[in-house]
XYZ file of N, CA and C in Angstrom:
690
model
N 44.230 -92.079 -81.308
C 43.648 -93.028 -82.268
C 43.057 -92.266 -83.454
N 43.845 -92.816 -84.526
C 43.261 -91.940 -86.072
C 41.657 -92.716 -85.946
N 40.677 -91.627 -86.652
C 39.463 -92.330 -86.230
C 39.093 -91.921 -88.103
N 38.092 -92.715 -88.708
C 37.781 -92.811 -90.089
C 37.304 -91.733 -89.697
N 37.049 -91.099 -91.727
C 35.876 -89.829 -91.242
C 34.409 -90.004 -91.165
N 33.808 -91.243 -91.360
C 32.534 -91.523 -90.424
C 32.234 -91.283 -89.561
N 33.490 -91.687 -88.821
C 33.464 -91.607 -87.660
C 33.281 -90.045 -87.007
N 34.436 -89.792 -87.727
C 34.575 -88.176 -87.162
C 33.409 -87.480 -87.457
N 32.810 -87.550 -88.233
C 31.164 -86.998 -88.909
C 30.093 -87.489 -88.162
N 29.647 -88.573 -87.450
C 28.943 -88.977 -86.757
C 29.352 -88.210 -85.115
N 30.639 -87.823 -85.143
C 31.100 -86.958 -83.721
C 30.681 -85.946 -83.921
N 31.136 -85.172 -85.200
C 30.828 -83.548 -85.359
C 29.419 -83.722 -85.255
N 29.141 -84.293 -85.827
C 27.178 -84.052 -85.856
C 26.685 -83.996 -84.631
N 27.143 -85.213 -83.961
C 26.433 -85.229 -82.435
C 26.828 -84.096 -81.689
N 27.840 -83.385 -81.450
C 28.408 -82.822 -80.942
C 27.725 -81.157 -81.497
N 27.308 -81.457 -82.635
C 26.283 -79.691 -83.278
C 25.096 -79.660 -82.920
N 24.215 -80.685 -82.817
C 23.440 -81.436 -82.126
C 23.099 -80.544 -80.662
N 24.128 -81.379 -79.875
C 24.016 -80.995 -78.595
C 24.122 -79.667 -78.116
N 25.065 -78.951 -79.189
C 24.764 -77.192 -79.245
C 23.857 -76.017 -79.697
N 22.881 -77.084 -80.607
C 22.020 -76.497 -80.979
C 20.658 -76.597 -79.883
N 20.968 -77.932 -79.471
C 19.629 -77.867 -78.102
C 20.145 -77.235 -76.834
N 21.758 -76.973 -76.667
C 21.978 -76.198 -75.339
C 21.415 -74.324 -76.025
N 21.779 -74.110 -77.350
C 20.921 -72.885 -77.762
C 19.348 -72.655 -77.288
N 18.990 -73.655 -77.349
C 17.196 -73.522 -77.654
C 16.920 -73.667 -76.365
N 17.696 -74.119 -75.493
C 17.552 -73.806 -74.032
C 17.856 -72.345 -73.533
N 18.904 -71.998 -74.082
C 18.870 -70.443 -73.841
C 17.429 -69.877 -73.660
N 17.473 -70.247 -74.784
C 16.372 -69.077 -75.602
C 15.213 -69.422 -74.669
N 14.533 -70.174 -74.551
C 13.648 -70.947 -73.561
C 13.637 -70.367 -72.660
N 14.642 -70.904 -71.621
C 14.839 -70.375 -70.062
C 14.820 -69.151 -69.961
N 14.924 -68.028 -71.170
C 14.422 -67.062 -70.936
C 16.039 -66.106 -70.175
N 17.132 -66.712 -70.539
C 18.536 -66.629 -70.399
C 19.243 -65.067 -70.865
N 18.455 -64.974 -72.376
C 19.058 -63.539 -73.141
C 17.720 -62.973 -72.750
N 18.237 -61.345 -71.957
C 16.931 -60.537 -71.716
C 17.752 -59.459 -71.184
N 16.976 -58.150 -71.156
C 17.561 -56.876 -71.064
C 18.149 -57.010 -69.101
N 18.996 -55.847 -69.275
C 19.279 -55.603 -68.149
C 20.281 -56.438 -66.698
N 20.387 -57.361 -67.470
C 21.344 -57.911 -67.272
C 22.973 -57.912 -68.044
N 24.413 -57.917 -67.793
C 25.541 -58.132 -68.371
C 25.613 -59.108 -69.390
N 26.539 -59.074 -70.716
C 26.967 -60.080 -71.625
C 27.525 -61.001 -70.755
N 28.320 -60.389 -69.253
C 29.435 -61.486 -68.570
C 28.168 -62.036 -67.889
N 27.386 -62.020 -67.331
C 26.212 -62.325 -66.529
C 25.456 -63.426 -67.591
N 25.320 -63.236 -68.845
C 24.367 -64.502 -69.448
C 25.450 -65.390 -69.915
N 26.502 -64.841 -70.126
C 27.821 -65.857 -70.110
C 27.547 -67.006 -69.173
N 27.666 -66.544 -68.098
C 28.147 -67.127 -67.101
C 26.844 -68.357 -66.609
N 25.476 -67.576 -66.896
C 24.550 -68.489 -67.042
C 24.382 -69.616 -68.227
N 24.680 -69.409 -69.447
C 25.353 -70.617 -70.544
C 26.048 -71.360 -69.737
N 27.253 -70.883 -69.136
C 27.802 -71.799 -69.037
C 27.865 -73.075 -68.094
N 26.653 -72.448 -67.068
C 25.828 -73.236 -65.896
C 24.957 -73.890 -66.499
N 24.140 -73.665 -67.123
C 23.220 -74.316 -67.780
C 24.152 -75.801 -68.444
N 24.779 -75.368 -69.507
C 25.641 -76.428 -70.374
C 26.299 -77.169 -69.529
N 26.686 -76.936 -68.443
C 26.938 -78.404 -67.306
C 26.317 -78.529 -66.831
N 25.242 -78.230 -66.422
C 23.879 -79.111 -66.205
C 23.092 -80.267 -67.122
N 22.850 -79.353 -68.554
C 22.369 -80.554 -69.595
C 23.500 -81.614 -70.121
N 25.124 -81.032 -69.993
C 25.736 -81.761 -70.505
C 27.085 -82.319 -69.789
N 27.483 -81.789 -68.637
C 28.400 -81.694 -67.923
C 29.690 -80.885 -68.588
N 29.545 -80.170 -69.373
C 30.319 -79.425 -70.603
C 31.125 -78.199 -69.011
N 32.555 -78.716 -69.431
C 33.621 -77.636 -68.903
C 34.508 -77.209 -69.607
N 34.964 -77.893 -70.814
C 35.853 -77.447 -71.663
C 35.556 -76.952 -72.708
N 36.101 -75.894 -73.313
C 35.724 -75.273 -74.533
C 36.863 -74.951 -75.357
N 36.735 -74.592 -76.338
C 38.316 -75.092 -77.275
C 38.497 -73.492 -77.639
N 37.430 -72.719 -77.483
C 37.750 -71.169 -77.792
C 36.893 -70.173 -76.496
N 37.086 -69.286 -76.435
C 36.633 -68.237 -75.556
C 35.244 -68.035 -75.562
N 34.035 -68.163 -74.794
C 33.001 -68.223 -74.849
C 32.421 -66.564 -75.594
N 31.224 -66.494 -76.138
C 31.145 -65.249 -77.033
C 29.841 -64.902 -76.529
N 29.642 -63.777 -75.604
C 28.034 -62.831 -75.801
C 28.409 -61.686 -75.809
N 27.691 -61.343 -77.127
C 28.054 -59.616 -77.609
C 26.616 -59.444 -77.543
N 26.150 -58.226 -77.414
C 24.923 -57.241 -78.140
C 25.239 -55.693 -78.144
N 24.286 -55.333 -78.832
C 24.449 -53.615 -78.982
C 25.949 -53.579 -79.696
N 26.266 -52.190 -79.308
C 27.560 -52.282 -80.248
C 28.625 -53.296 -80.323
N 29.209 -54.128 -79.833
C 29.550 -55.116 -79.669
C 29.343 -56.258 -80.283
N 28.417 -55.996 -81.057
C 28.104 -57.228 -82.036
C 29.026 -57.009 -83.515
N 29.791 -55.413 -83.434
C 30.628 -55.568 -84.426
C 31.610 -56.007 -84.493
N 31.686 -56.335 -83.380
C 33.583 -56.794 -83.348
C 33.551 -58.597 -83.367
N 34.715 -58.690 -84.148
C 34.852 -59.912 -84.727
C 35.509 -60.436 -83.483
N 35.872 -62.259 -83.735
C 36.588 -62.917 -82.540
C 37.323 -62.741 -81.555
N 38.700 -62.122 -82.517
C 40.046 -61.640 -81.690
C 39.698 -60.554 -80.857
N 38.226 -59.535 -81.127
C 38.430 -58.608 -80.339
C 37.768 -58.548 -78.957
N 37.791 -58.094 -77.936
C 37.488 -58.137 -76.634
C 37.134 -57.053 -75.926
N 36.005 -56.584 -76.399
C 35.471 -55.108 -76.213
C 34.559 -55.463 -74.678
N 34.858 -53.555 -74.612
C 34.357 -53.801 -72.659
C 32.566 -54.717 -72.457
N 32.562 -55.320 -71.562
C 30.862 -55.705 -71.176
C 30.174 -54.454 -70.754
N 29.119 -54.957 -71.859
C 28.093 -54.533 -71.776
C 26.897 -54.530 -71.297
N 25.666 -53.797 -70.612
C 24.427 -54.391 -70.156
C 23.671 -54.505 -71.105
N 22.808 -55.190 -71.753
C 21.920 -55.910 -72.475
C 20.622 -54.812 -72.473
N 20.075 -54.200 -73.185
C 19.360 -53.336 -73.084
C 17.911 -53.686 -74.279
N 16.686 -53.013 -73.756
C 15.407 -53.517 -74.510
C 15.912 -53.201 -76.028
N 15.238 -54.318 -76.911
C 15.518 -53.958 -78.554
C 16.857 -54.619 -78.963
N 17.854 -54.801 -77.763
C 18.682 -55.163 -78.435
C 19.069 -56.189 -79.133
N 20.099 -56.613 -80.232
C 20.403 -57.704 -81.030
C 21.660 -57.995 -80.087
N 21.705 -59.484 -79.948
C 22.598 -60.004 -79.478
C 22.655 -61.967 -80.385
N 24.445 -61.836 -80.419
C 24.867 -63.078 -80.537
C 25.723 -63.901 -79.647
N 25.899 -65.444 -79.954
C 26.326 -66.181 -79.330
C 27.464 -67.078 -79.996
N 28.501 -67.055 -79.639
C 29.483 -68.127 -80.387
C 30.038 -69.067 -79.315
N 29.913 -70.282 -79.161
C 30.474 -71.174 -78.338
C 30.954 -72.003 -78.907
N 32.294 -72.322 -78.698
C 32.548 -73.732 -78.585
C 32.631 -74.842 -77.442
N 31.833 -75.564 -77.470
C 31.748 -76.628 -76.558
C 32.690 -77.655 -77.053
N 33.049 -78.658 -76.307
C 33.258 -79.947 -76.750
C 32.958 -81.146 -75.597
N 32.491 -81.921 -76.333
C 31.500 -82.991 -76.185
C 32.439 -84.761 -76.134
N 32.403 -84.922 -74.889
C 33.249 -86.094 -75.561
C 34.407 -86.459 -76.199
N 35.625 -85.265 -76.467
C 36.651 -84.885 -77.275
C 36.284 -84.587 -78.575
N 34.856 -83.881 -79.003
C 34.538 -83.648 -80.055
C 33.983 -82.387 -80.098
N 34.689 -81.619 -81.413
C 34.362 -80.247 -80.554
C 33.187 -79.566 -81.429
N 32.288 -78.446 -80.922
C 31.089 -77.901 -81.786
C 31.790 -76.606 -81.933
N 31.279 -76.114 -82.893
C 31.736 -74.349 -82.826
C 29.737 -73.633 -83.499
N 29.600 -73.411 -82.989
C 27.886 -73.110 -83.296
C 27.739 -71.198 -82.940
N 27.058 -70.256 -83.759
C 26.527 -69.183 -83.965
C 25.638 -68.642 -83.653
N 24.561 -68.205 -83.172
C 22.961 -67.809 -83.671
C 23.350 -66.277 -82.699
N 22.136 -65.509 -83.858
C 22.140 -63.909 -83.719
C 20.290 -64.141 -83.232
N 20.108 -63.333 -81.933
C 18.660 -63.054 -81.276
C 18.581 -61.587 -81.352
N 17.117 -61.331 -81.324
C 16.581 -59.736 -81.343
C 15.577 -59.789 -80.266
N 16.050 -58.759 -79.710
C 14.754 -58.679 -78.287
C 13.699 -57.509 -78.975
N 12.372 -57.724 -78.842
C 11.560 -56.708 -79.432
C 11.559 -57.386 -80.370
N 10.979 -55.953 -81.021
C 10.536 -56.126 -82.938
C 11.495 -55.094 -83.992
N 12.148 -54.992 -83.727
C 13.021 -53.899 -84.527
C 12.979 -54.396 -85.896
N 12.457 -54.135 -86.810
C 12.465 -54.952 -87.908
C 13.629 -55.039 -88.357
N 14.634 -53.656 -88.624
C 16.260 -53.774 -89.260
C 16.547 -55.021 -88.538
N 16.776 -54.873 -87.081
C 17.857 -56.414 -86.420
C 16.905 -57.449 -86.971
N 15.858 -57.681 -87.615
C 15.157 -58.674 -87.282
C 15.538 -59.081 -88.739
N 15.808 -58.060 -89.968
C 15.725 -58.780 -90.996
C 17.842 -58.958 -91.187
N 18.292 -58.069 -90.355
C 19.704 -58.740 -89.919
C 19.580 -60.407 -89.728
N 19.134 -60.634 -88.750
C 19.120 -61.765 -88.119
C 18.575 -63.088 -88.957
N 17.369 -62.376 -90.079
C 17.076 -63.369 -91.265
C 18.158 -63.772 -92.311
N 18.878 -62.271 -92.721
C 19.716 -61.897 -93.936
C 20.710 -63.261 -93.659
N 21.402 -63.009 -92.280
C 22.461 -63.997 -91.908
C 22.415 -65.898 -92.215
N 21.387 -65.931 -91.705
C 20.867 -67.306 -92.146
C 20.838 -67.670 -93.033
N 19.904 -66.887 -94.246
C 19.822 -67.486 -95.535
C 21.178 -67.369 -96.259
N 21.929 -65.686 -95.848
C 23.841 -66.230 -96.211
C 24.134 -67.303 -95.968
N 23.967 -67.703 -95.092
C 24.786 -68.879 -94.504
C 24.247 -69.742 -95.144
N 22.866 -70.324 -95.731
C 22.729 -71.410 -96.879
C 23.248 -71.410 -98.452
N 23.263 -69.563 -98.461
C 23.488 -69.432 -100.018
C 25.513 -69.798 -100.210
N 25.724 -69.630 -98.785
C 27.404 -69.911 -98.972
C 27.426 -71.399 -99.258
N 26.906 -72.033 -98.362
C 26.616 -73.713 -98.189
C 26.408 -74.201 -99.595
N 25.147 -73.665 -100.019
C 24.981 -74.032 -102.149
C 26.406 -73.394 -103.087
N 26.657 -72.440 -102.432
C 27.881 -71.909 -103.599
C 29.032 -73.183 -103.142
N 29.520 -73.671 -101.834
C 30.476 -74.481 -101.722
C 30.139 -75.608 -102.495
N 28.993 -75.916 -102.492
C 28.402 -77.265 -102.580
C 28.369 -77.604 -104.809
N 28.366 -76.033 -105.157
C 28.496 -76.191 -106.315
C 29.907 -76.295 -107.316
N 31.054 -76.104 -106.211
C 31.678 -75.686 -106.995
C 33.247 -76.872 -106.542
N 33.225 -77.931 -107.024
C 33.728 -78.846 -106.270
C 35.639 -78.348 -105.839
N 36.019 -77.935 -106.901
C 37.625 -77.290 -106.338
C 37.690 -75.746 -105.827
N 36.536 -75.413 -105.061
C 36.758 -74.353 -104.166
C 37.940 -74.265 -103.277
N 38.389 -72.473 -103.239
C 39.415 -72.533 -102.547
C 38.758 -71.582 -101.695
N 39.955 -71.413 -99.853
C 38.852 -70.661 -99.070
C 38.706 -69.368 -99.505
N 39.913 -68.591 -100.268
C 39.667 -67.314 -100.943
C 38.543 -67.137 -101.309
N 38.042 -68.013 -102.640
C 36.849 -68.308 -103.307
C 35.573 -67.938 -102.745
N 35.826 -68.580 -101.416
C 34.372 -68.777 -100.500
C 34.603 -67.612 -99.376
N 35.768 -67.265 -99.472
C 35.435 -65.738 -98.484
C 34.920 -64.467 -99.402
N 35.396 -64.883 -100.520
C 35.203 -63.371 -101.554
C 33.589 -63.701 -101.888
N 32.938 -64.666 -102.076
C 31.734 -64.824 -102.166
C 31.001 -64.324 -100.943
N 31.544 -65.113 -100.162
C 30.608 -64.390 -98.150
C 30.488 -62.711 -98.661
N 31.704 -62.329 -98.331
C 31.688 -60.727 -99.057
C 30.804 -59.785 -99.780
N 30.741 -60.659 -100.710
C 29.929 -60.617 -102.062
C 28.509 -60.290 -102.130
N 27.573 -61.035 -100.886
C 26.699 -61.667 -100.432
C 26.527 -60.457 -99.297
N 27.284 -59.962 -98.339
C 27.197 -59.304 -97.468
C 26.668 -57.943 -98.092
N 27.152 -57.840 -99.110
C 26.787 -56.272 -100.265
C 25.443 -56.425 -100.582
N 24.770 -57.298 -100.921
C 23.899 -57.615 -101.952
C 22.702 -57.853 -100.614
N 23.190 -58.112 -99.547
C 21.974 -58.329 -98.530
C 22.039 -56.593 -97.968
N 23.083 -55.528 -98.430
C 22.968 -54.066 -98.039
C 23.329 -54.371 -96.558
N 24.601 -55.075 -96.382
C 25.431 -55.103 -95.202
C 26.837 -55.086 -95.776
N 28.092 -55.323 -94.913
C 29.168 -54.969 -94.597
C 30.012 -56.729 -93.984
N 30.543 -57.002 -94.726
C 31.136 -58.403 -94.166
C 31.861 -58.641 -92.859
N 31.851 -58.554 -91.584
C 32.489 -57.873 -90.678
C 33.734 -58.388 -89.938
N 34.140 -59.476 -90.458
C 35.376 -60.404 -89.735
C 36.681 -60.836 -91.074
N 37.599 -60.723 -90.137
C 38.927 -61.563 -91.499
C 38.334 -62.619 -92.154
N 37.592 -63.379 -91.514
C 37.317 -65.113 -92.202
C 35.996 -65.166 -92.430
N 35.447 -66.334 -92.891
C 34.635 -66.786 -92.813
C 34.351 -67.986 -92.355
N 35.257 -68.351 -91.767
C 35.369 -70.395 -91.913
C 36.531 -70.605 -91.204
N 36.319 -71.880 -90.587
C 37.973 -72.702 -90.507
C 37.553 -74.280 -90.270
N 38.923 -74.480 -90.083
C 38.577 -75.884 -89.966
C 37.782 -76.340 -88.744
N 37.452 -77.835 -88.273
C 36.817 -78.296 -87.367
C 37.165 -79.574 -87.022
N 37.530 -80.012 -85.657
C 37.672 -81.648 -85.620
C 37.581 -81.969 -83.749
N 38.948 -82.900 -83.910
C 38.892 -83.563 -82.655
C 40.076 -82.934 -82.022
N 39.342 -82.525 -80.537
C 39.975 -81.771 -79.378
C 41.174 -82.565 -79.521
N 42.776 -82.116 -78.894
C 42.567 -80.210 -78.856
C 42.797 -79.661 -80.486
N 41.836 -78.896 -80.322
C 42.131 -77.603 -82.154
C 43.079 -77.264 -82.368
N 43.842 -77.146 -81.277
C 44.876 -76.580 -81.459
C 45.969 -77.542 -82.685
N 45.533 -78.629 -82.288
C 46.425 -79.506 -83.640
C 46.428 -79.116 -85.000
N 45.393 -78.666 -85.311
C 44.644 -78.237 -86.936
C 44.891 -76.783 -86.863
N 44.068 -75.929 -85.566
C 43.860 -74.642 -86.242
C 44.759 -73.563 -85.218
N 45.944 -73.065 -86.230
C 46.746 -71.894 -86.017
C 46.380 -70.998 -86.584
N 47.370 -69.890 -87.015
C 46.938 -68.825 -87.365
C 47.394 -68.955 -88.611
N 47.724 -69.456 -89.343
C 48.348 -69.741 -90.714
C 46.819 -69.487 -91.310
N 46.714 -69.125 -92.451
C 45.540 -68.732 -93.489
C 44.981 -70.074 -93.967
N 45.932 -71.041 -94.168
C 45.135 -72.256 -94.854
C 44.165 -73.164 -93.928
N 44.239 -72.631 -92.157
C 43.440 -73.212 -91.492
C 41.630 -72.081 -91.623
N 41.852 -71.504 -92.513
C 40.238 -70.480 -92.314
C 40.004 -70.263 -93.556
N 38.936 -69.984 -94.157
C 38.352 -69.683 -95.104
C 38.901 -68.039 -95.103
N 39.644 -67.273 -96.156
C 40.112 -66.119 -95.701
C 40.735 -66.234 -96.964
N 40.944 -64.553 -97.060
C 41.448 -63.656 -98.760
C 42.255 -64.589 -99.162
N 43.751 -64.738 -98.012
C 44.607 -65.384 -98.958
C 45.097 -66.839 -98.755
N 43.987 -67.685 -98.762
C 44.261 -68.972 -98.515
C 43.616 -69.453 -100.224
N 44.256 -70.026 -100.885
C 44.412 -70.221 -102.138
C 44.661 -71.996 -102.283
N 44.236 -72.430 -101.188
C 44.447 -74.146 -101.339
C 42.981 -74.709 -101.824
N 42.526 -75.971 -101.899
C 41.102 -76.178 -102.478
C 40.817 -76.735 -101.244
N 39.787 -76.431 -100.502
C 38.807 -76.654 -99.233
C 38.899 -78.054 -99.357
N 38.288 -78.942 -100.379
C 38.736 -80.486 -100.222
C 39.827 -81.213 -100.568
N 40.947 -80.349 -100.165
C 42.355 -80.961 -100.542
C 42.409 -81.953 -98.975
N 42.950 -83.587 -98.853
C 43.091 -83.823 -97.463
C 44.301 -83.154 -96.820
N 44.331 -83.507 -95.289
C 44.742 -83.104 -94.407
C 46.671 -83.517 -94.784
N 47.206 -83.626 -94.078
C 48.795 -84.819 -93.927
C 48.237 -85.970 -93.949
N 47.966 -86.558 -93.128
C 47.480 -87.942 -92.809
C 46.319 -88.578 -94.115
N 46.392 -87.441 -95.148
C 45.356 -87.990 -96.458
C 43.460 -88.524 -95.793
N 43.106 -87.419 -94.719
C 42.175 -87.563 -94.811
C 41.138 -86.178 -95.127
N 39.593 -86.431 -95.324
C 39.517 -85.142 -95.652
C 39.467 -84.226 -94.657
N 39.210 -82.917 -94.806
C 39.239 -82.068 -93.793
C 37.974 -81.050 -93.602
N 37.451 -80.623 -92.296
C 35.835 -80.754 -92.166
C 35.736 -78.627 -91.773
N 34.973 -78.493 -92.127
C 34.624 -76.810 -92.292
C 34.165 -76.132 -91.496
N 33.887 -75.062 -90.659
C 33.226 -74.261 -90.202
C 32.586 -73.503 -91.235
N 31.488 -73.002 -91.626
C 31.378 -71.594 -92.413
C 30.731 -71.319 -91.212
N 31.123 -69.773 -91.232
C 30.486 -68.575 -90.091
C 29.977 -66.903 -91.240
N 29.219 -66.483 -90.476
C 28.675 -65.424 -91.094
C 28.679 -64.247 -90.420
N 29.140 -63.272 -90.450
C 29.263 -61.648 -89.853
C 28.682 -61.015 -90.693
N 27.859 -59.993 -90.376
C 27.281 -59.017 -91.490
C 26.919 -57.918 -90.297
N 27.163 -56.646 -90.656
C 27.377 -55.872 -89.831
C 27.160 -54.057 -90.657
N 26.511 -53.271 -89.446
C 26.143 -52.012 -90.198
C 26.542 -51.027 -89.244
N 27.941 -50.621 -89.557
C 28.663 -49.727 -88.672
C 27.871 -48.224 -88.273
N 27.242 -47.524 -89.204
C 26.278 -46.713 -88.791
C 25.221 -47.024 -87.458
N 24.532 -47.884 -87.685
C 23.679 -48.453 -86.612
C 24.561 -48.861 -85.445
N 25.520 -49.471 -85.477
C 26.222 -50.028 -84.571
C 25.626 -51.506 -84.470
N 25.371 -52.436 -85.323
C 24.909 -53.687 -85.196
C 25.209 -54.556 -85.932
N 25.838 -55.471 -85.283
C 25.688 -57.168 -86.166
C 25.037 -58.318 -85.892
N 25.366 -58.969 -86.823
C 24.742 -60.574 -86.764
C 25.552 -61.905 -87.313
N 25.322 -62.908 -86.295
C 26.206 -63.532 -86.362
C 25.571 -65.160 -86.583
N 26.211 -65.894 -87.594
C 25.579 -67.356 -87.717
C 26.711 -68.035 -88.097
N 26.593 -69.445 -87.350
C 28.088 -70.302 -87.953
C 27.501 -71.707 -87.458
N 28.086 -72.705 -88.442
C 27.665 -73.867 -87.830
C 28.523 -75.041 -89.270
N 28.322 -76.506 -88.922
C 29.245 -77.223 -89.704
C 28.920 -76.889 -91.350
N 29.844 -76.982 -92.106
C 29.301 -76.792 -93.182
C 29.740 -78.301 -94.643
N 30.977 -79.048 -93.785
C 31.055 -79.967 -94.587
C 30.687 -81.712 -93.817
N 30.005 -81.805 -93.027
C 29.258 -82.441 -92.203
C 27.407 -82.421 -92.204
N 26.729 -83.309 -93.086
C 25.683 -83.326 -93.167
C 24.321 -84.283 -92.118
């Protein structure tokens, strides 16, 4: 069933919603903490999230990196790690909710390390200043908005650390929308305008995500969440 995009916007929302409070439960329960495995708090997310939500399906590979491991972007699958004091660690999940799917980010710092800590700020406010640059510039293309992420990654005295910045977002399975073709991600050479519609002439809804990363240190940070869904 083609569903309006109200509709679909009232899904994505609820559905970011529900990932942002299965986050704050993390964080709470006291879930990310040293000395334990990335596969080990994995595995507790993912107990938790069928508990608050009955959540079993996920439309992409569940994500806990820290320590060095926070440099490597999606595709890569670097060995587990144990979670150690000080460290920065992120989270990328996609849940889906109802046949509606979330794709949600957030970068944590254990301790006080101020570098991870102002990592972990830098990322955020990227991630609004991308949100105002999309928001200003009505025939953006994703090139546009990856060379800006970029741009932004310099100027915060980081390193942009993934192919993309973005892709699309909708109704399970993703797989309908998002291949590997460039015009499904915000990325160098996708040269279409972000609000061009879909086939079906409807519009089409965004991820922006944020990597910023300092290969010396061995550390990144990671933030993503809807960006054409208010």
């Amino acid at each position: 069933m083609q569903r309006s995009p109200e509709e679909r916007h009232v899904g994505l929302r609820e559905a970011e919603r529900k990932a942002e409070e299965l986050f704050k439960q993390v964080e709470e329960k006291g879930i990310l903490r040293s000395g334990v495995t990335e596969k080990q708090v994995n595995k507790e997310i993912y107990e938790l999230a069928f508990q608050m939500y009955e959540i079993k399906k996920y439309w992409h590979k569940r994500i806990v990196r820290a320590g060095k491991n926070t440099l490597y972007p999606y595709r890569e699958n670097p060995p587990d790690l144990m979670i150690s004091e000080e460290d920065i660690i992120f989270l990328d999940f996609g849940p889906i909710f109802e046949e509606w799917e979330a794709d949600f980010g957030r970068t944590y710092v254990l301790g006080n390390d101020p570098y991870k800590i102002k990592l972990r700020d830098d990322i955020a406010q990227a991630w609004q200043d991308g949100k105002d640059f999309f928001l200003s510039r009505p025939n953006i293309t994703g090139s546009e908005l990856f060379e800006f992420m970029c741009r932004l990654a310099e100027q915060y005295g980081w390193e942009y650390g993934g192919p993309h910045a973005g892709h699309l977002i909708g109704e399970f399975p993703h797989e309908r929308i998002q291949g590997d073709e460039v015009e499904n991600y915000i990325h160098a050479d996708n040269n279409i305008e972000m609000r061009e519609t879909d086939k079906d002439g409807r519009p089409r809804d965004w991820i922006l995500e944020v990597h910023f990363i300092d290969r010396e240190r061995e550390i990144g940070g990671f933030f993503e969440q809807l960006l054409t869904v208010e």
